[in-house]
mmCIF file of C-alpha atoms and ligand atoms in Angstrom:
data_model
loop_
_atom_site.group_PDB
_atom_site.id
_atom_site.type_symbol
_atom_site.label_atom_id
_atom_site.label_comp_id
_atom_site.label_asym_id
_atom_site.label_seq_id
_atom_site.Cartn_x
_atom_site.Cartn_y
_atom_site.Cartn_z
ATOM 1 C CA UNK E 1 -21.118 -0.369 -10.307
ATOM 2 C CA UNK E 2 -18.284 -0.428 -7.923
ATOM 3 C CA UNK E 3 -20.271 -1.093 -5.000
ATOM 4 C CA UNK E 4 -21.103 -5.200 -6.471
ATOM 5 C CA UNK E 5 -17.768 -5.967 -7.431
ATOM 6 C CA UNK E 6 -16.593 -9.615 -5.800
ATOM 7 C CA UNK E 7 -13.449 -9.823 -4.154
ATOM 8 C CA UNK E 8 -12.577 -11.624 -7.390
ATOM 9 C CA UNK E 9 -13.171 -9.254 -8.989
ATOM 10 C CA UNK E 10 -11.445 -6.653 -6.487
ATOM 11 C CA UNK E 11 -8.623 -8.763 -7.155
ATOM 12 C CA UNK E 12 -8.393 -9.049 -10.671
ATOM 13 C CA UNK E 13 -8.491 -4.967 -11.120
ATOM 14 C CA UNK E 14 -5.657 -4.886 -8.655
ATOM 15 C CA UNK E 15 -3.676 -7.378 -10.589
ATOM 16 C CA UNK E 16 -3.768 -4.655 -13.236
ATOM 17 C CA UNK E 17 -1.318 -2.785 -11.018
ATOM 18 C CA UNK E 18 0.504 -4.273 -8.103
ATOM 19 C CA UNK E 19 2.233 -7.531 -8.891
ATOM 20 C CA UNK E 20 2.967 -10.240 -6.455
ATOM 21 C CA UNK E 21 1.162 -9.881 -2.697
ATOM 22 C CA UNK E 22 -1.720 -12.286 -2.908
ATOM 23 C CA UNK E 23 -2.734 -12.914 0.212
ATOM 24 C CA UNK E 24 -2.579 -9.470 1.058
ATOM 25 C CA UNK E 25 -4.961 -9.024 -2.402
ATOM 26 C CA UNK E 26 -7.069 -11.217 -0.829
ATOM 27 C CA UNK E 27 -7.676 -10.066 2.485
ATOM 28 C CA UNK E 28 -8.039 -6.465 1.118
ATOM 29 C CA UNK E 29 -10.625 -7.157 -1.156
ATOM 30 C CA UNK E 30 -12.969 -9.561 1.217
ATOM 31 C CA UNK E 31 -12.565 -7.070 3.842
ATOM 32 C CA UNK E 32 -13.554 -4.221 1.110
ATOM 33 C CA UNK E 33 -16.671 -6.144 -0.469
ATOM 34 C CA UNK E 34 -17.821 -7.045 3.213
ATOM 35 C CA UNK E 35 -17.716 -2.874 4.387
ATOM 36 C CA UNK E 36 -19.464 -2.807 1.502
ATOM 37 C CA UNK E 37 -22.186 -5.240 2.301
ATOM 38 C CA UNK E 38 -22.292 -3.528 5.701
ATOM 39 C CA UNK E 39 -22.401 0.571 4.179
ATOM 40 C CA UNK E 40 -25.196 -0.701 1.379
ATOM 41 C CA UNK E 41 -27.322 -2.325 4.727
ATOM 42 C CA UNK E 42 -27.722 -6.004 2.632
ATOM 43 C CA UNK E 43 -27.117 -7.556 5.292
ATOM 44 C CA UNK E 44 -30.294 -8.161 7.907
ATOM 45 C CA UNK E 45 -30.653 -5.512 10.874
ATOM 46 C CA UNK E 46 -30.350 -7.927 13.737
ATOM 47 C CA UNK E 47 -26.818 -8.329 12.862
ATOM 48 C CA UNK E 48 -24.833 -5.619 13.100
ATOM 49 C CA UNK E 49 -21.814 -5.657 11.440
ATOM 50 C CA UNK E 50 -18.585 -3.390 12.843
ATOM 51 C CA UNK E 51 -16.108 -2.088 10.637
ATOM 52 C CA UNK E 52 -12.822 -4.262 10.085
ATOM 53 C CA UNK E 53 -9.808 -1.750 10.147
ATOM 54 C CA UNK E 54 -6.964 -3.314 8.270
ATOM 55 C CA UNK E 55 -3.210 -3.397 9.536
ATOM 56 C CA UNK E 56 -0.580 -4.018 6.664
ATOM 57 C CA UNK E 57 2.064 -4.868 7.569
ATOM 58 C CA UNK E 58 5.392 -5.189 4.813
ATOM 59 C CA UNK E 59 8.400 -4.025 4.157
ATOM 60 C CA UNK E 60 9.393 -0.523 2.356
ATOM 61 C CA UNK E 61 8.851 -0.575 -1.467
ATOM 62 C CA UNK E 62 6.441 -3.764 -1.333
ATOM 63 C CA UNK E 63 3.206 -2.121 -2.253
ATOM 64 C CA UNK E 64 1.657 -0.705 0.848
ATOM 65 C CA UNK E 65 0.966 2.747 -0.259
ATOM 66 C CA UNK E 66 0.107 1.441 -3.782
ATOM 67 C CA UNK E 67 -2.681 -1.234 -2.932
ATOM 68 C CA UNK E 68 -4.430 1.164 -1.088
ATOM 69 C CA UNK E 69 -4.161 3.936 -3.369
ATOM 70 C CA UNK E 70 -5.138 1.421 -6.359
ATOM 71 C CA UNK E 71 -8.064 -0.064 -4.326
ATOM 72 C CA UNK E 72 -9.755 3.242 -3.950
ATOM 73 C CA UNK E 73 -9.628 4.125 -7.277
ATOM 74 C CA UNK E 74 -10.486 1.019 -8.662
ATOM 75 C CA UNK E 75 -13.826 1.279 -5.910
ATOM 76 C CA UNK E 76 -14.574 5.106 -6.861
ATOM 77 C CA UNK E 77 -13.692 5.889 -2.999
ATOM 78 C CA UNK E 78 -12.104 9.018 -1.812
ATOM 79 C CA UNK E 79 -9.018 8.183 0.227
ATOM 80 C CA UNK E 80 -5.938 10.094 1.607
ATOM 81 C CA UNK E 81 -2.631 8.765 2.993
ATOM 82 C CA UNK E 82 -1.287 10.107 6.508
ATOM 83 C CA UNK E 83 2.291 9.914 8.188
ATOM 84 C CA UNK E 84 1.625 8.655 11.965
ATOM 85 C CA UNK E 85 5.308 9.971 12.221
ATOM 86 C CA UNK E 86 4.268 13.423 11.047
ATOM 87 C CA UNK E 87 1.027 13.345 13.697
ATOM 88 C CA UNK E 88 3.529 12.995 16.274
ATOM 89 C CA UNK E 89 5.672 15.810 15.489
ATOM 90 C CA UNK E 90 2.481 18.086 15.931
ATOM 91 C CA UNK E 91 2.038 19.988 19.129
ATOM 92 C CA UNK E 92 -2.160 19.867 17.957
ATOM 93 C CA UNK E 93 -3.201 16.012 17.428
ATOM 94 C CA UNK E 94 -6.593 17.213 17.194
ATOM 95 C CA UNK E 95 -6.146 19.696 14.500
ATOM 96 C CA UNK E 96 -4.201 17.427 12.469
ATOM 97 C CA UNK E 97 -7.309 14.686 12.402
ATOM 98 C CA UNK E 98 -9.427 17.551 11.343
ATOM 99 C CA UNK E 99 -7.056 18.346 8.712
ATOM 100 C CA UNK E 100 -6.946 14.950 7.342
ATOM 101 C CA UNK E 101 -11.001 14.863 7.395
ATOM 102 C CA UNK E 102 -11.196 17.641 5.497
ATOM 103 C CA UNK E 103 -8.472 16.567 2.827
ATOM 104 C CA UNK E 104 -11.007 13.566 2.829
ATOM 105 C CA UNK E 105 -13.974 16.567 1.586
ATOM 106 C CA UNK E 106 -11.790 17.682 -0.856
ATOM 107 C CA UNK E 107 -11.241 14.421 -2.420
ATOM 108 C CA UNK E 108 -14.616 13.710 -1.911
ATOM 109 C CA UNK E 109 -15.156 16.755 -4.606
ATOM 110 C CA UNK E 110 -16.796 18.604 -1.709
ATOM 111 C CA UNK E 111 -18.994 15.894 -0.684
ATOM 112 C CA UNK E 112 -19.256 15.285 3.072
ATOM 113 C CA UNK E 113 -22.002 12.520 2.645
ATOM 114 C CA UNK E 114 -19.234 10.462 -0.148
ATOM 115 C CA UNK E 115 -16.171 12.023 2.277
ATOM 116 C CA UNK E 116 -17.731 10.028 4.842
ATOM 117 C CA UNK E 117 -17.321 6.274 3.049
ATOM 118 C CA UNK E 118 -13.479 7.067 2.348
ATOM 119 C CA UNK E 119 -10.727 5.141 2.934
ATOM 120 C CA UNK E 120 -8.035 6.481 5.116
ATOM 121 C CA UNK E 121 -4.111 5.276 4.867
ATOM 122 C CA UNK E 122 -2.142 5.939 8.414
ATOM 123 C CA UNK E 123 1.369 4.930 7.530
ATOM 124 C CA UNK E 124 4.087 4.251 10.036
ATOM 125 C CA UNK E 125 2.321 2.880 12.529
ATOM 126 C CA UNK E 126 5.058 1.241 14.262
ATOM 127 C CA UNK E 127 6.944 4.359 14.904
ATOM 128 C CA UNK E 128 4.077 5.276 17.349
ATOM 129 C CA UNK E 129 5.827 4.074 20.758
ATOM 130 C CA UNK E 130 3.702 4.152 23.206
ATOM 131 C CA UNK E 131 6.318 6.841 25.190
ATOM 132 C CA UNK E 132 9.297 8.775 23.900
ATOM 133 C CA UNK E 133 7.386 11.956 23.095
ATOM 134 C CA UNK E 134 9.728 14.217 20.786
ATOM 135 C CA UNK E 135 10.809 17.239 22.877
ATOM 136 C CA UNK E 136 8.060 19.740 20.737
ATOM 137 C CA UNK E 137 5.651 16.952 19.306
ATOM 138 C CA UNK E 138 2.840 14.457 20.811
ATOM 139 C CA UNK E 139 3.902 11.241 22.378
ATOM 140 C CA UNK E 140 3.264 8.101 20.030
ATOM 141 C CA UNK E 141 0.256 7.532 22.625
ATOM 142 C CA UNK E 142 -1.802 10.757 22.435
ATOM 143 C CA UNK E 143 -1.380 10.106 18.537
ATOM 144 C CA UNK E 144 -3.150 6.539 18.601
ATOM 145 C CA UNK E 145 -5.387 7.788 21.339
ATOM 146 C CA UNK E 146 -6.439 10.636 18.802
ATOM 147 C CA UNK E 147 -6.543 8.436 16.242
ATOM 148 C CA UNK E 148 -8.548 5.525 17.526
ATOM 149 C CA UNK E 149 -11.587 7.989 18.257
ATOM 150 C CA UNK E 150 -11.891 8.001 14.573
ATOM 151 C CA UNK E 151 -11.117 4.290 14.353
ATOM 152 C CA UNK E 152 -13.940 3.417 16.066
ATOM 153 C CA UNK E 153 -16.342 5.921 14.579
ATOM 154 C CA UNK E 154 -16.805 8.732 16.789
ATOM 155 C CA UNK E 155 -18.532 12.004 15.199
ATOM 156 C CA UNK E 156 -16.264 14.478 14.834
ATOM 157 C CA UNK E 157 -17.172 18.267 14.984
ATOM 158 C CA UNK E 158 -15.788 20.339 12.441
ATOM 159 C CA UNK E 159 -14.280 23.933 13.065
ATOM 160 C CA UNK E 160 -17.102 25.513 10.624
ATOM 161 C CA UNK E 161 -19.422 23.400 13.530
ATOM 162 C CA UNK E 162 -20.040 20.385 10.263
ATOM 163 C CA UNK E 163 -20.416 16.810 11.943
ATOM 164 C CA UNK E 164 -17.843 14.527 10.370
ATOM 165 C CA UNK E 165 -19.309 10.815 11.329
ATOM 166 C CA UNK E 166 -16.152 8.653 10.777
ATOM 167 C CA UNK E 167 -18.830 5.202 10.936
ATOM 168 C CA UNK E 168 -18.069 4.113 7.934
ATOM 169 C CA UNK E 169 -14.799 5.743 6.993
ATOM 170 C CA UNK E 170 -12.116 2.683 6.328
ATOM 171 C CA UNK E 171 -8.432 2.918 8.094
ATOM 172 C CA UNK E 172 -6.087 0.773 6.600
ATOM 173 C CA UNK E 173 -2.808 1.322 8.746
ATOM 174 C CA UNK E 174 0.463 0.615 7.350
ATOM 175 C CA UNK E 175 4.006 -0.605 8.842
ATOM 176 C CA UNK E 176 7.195 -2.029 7.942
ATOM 177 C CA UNK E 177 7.145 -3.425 11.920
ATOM 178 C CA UNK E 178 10.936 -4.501 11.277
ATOM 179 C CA UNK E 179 12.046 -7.442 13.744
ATOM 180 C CA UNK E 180 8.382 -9.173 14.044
ATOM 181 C CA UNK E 181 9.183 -12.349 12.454
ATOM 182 C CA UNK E 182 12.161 -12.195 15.885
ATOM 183 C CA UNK E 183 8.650 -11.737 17.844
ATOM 184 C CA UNK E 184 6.530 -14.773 16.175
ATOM 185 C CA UNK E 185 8.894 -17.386 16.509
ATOM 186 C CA UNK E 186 9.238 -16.623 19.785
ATOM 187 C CA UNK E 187 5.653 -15.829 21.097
ATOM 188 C CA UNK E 188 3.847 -18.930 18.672
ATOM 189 C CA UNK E 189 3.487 -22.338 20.666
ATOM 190 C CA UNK E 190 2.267 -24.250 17.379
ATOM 191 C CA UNK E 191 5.251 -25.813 17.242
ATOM 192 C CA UNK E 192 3.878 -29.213 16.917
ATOM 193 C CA UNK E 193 4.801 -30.954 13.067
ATOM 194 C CA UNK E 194 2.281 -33.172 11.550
ATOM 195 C CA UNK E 195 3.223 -36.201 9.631
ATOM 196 C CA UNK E 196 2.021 -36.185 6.251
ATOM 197 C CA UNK E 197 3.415 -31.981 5.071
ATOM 198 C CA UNK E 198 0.074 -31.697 3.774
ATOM 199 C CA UNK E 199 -2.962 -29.622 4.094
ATOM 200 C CA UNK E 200 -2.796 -29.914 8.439
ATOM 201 C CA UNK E 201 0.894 -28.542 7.902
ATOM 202 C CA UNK E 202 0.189 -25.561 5.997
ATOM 203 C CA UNK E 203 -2.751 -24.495 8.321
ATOM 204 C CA UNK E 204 -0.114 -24.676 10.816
ATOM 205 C CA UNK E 205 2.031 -22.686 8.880
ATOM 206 C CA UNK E 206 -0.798 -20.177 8.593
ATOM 207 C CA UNK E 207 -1.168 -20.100 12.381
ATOM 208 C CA UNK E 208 2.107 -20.074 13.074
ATOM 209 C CA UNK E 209 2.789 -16.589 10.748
ATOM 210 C CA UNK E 210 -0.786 -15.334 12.496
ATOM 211 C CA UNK E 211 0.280 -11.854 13.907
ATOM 212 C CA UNK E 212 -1.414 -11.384 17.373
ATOM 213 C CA UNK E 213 -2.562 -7.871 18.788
ATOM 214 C CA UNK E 214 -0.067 -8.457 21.400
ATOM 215 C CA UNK E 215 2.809 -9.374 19.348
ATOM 216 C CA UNK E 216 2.056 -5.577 18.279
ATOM 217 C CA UNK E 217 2.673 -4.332 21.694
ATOM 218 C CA UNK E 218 6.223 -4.917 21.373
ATOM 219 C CA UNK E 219 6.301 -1.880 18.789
ATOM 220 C CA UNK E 220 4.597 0.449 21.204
ATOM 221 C CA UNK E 221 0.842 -0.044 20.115
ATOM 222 C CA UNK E 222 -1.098 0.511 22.982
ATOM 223 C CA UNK E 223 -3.656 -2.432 23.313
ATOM 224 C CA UNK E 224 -6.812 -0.562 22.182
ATOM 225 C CA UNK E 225 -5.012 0.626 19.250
ATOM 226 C CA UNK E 226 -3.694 -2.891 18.312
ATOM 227 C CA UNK E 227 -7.644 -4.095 18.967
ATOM 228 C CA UNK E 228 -8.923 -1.950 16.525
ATOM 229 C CA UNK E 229 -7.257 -3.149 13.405
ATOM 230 C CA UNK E 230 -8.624 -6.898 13.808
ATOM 231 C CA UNK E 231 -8.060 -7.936 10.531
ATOM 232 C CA UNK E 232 -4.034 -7.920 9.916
ATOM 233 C CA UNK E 233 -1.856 -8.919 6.697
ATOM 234 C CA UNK E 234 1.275 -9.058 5.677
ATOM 235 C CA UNK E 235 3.380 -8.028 2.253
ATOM 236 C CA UNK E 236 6.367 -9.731 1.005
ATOM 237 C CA UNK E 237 9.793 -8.642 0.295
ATOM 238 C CA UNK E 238 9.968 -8.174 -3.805
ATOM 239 C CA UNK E 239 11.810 -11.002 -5.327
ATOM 240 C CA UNK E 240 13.968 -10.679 -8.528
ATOM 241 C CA UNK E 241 11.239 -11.351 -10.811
ATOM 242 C CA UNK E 242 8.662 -9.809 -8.921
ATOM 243 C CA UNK E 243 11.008 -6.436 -9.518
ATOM 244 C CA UNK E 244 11.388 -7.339 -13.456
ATOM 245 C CA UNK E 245 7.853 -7.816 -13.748
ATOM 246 C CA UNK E 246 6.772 -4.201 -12.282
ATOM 247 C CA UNK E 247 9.469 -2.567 -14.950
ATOM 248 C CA UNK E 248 7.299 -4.237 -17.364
ATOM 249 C CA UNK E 249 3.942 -5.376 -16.561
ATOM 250 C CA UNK E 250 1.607 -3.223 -14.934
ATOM 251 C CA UNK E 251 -0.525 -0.637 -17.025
ATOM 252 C CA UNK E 252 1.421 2.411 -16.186
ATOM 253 C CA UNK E 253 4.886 0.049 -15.864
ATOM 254 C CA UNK E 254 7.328 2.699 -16.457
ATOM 255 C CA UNK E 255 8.800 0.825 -19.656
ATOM 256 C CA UNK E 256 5.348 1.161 -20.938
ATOM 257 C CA UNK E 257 5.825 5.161 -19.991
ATOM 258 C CA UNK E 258 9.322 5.644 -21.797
ATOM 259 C CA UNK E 259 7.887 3.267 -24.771
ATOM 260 C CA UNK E 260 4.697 5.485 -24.973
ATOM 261 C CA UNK E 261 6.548 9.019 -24.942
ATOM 262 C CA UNK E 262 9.683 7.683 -27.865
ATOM 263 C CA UNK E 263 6.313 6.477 -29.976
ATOM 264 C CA UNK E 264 4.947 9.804 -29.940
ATOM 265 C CA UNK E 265 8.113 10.787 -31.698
ATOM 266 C CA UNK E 266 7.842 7.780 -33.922
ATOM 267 C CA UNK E 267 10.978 6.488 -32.047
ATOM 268 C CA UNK E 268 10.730 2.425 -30.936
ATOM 269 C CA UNK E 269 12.357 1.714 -27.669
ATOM 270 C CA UNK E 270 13.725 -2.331 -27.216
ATOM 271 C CA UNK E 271 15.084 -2.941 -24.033
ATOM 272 C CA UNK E 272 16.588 -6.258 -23.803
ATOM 273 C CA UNK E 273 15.491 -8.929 -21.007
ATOM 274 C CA UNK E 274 18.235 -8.661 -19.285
ATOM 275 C CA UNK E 275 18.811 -5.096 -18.648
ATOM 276 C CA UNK E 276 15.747 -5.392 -16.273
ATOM 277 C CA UNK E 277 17.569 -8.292 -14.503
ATOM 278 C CA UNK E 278 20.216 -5.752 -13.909
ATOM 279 C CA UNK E 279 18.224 -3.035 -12.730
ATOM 280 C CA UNK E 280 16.193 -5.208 -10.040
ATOM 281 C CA UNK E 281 19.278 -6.831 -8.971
ATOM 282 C CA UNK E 282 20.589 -2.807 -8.303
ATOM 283 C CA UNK E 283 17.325 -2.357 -6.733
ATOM 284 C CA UNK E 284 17.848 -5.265 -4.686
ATOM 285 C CA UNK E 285 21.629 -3.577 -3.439
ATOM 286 C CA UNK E 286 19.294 -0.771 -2.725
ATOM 287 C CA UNK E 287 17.118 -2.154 -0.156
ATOM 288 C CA UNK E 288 13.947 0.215 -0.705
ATOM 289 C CA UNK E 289 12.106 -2.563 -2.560
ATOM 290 C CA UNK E 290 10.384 -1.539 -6.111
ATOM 291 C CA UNK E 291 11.243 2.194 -4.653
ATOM 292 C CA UNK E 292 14.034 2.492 -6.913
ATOM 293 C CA UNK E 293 13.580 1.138 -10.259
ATOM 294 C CA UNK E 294 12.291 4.323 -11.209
ATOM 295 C CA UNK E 295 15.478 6.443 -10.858
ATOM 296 C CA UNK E 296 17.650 3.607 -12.043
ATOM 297 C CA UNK E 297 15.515 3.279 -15.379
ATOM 298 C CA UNK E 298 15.449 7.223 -15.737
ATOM 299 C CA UNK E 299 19.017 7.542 -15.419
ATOM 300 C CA UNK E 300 19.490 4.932 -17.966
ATOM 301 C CA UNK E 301 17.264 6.860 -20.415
ATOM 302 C CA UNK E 302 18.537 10.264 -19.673
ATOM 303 C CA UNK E 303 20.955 10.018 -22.598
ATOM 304 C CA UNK E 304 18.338 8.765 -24.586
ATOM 305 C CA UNK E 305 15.716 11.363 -23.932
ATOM 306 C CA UNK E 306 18.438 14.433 -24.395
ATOM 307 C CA UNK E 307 19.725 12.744 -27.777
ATOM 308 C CA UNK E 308 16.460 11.887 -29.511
ATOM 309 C CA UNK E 309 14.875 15.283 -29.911
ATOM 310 C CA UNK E 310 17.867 16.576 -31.841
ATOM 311 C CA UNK E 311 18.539 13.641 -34.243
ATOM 312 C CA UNK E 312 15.124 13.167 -36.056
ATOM 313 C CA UNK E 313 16.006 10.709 -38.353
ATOM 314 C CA UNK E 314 16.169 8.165 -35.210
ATOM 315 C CA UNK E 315 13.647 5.269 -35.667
ATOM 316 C CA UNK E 316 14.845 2.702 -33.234
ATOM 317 C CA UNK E 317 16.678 2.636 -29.784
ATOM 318 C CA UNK E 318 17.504 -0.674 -28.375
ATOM 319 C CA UNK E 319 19.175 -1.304 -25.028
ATOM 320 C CA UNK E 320 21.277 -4.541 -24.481
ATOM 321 C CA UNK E 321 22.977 -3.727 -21.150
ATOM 322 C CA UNK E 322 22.552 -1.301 -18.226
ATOM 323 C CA UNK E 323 25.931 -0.705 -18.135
ATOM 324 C CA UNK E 324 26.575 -0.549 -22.162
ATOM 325 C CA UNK E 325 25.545 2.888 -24.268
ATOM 326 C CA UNK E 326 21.996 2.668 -25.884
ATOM 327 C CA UNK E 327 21.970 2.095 -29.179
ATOM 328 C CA UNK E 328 20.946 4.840 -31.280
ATOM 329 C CA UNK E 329 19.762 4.068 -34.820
ATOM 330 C CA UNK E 330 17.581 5.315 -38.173
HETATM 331 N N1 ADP Q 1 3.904 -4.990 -5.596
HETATM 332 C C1 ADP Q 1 4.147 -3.950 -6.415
HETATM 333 N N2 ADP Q 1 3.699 -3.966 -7.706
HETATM 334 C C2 ADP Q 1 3.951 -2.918 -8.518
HETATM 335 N N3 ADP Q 1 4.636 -1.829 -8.181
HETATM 336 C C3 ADP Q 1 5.103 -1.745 -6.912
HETATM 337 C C4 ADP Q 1 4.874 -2.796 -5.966
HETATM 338 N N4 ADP Q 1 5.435 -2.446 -4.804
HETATM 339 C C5 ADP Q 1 5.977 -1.249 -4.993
HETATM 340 N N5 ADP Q 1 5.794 -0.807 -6.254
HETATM 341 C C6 ADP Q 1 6.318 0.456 -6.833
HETATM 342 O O1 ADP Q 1 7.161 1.072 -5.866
HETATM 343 C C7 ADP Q 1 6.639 2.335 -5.469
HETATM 344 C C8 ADP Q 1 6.679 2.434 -3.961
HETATM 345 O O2 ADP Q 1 5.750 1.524 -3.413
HETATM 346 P P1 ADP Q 1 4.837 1.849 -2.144
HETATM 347 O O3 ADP Q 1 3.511 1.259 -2.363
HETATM 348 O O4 ADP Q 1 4.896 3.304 -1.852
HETATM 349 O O5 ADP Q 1 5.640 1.048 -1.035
HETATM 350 P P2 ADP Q 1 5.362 0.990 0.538
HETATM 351 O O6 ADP Q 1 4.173 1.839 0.807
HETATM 352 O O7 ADP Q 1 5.150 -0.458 0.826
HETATM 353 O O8 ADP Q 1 6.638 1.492 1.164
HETATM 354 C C9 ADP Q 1 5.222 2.398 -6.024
HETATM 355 O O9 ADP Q 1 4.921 3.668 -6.479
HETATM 356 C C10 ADP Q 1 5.246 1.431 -7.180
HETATM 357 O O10 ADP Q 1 5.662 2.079 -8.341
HETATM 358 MG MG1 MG Q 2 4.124 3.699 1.765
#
């Protein structure tokens, strides 16, 4: 069962999927397997334990969206992503939360009691300034006021006159929070080197890239919205490699895909080593992170996919260069 998986274990599923981010593997699944702990009651009543909201914070295309989405499936929880920029541009805060609860039914398969242990994605976090309210929409502020009644578990009452009781519901928030690193050097007083570069030195180093609630205040958090996501990680920007190994690696890698659908025709698809070099490096030009390796691989195999279907004695395509023609044969 899901529910008595280690954070090992946690891990090792979503190494299935998401390449590279360890640390923020890590914190994800200890913080998972302890909500666990706390939803399943193992742990005595005289402690109580309260919920650890999760702030990610990383750049676009580095796997935000996609280690939440993959840890909820991988724990059999119902989960749905929401735009904090899109909350704002509502005249009806409230409504919207009650929207997003009941999206959290429907995933739930109708089941307000499973609804209730879901895992909820706000993205865009740091868009929320506190003021600069659009001219028809919320201000940022009335947003994470709204939002941090369900952050800290308020019941909430349904139109149809349901209780919703957000205890245990998970919010992982998500933001690219461009400029912090600016904000850290500055605000960190750990400045002091140790002698030896060893293990003192990198627990520096771990203080020193600590994100504080207040270093969120500079993006417009308001402090009880910063205080309620207590546990806060960060995702790296996609290296080279990183990029070639989510063309190829992951279960659903989208070579895999294009290999999977020419088998079916009994066609064998050989992309050479390098072609995926060239395609992160584009990617890389691009600046959305692992965002666009998909439309740079499908355009390469457009040509393919049109030609194939209409030459049936084609056995074998083989790729050598992103910028060469694919190489058609029987
Ligand atoms: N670390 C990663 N490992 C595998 N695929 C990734 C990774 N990061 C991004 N991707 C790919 O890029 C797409 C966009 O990533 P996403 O998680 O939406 O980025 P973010 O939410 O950080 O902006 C995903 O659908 C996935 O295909
Ligand atoms: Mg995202």
């Amino acid at each position: 069962m899901s529910s008595l998986l280690k954070p090992s274990e946690i891990v090792a599923c979503l190494n299935d999927h998401v390449i590279g981010q360890d640390a923020a593997k890590r914190v994800l699944a200890v913080t998972m397997h302890a909500h666990y702990r706390r939803m399943a009651q193992v742990v005595p009543d005289q402690v109580e334990l309260t919920k650890s909201n999760i702030l990610l914070i990383g750049p676009t295309g580095s796997g935000k969206t996609l280690l939440c989405e993959t840890l909820a499936r991988i724990l059999d929880l119902p989960f749905v992503t929401v735009d904090a920029t899109s909350l704002a541009q509502t005249q009806f805060v409230g409504d919207e939360i009650e929207a997003i609860l009941h999206r959290l039914i429907e995933r739930a398969g109708g089941d307000p009691a499973r609804a209730q242990r879901g895992i909820v994605f706000v993205d865009e976090v740091d868009k929320l300034r506190a003021a600069g309210a659009a001219a028809h929409g919320s201000s940022g502020e009335s947003v994470q006021h709204a939002l941090l009644k369900i952050m800290e578990g308020a019941p909430v009452r349904l139109r149809d006159g349901r209780h919703f009781d957000t205890t245990h519901i998970l919010f992982i928030c998500g933001g690219a929070f461009v400029g912090l690193d600016t904000i850290l050097t500055r605000t960190h007083t750990f400045g002091f080197i140790s002698t030896g570069g060893g293990d003192d030195q990198k627990i520096l180093e771990r203080l020193n890239a600590r994100v504080k609630p207040t270093d969120l205040l500079e993006f417009g958090l308001i402090p009880e919205f910063a205080g309620r996501l207590p546990v806060v990680t960060r995702l790296h920007e996609l290296t080279r490699d990183m990029l070639v190994r989510i063309l190829t690696e992951p279960k659903n890698a989208i070579y895999r895909q294009f290999q999977a659908m020419l088998a079916a025709d009994g066609v064998t698809l050989q992309v050479a080593p390098e072609v995926f070099r060239q395609i992160a490096e584009l990617a890389i030009e691009y600046k959305a992170g692992a965002r666009s390796l998909r439309g740079i691989f499908e355009e390469m195999m457009t040509d393919v996919m049109y030609a194939v279907p209409d030459q049936p004695t084609i056995r074998r395509v083989t790729i050598r260069s992103l910028f060469e023609p694919p190489q058609l044969s029987p």
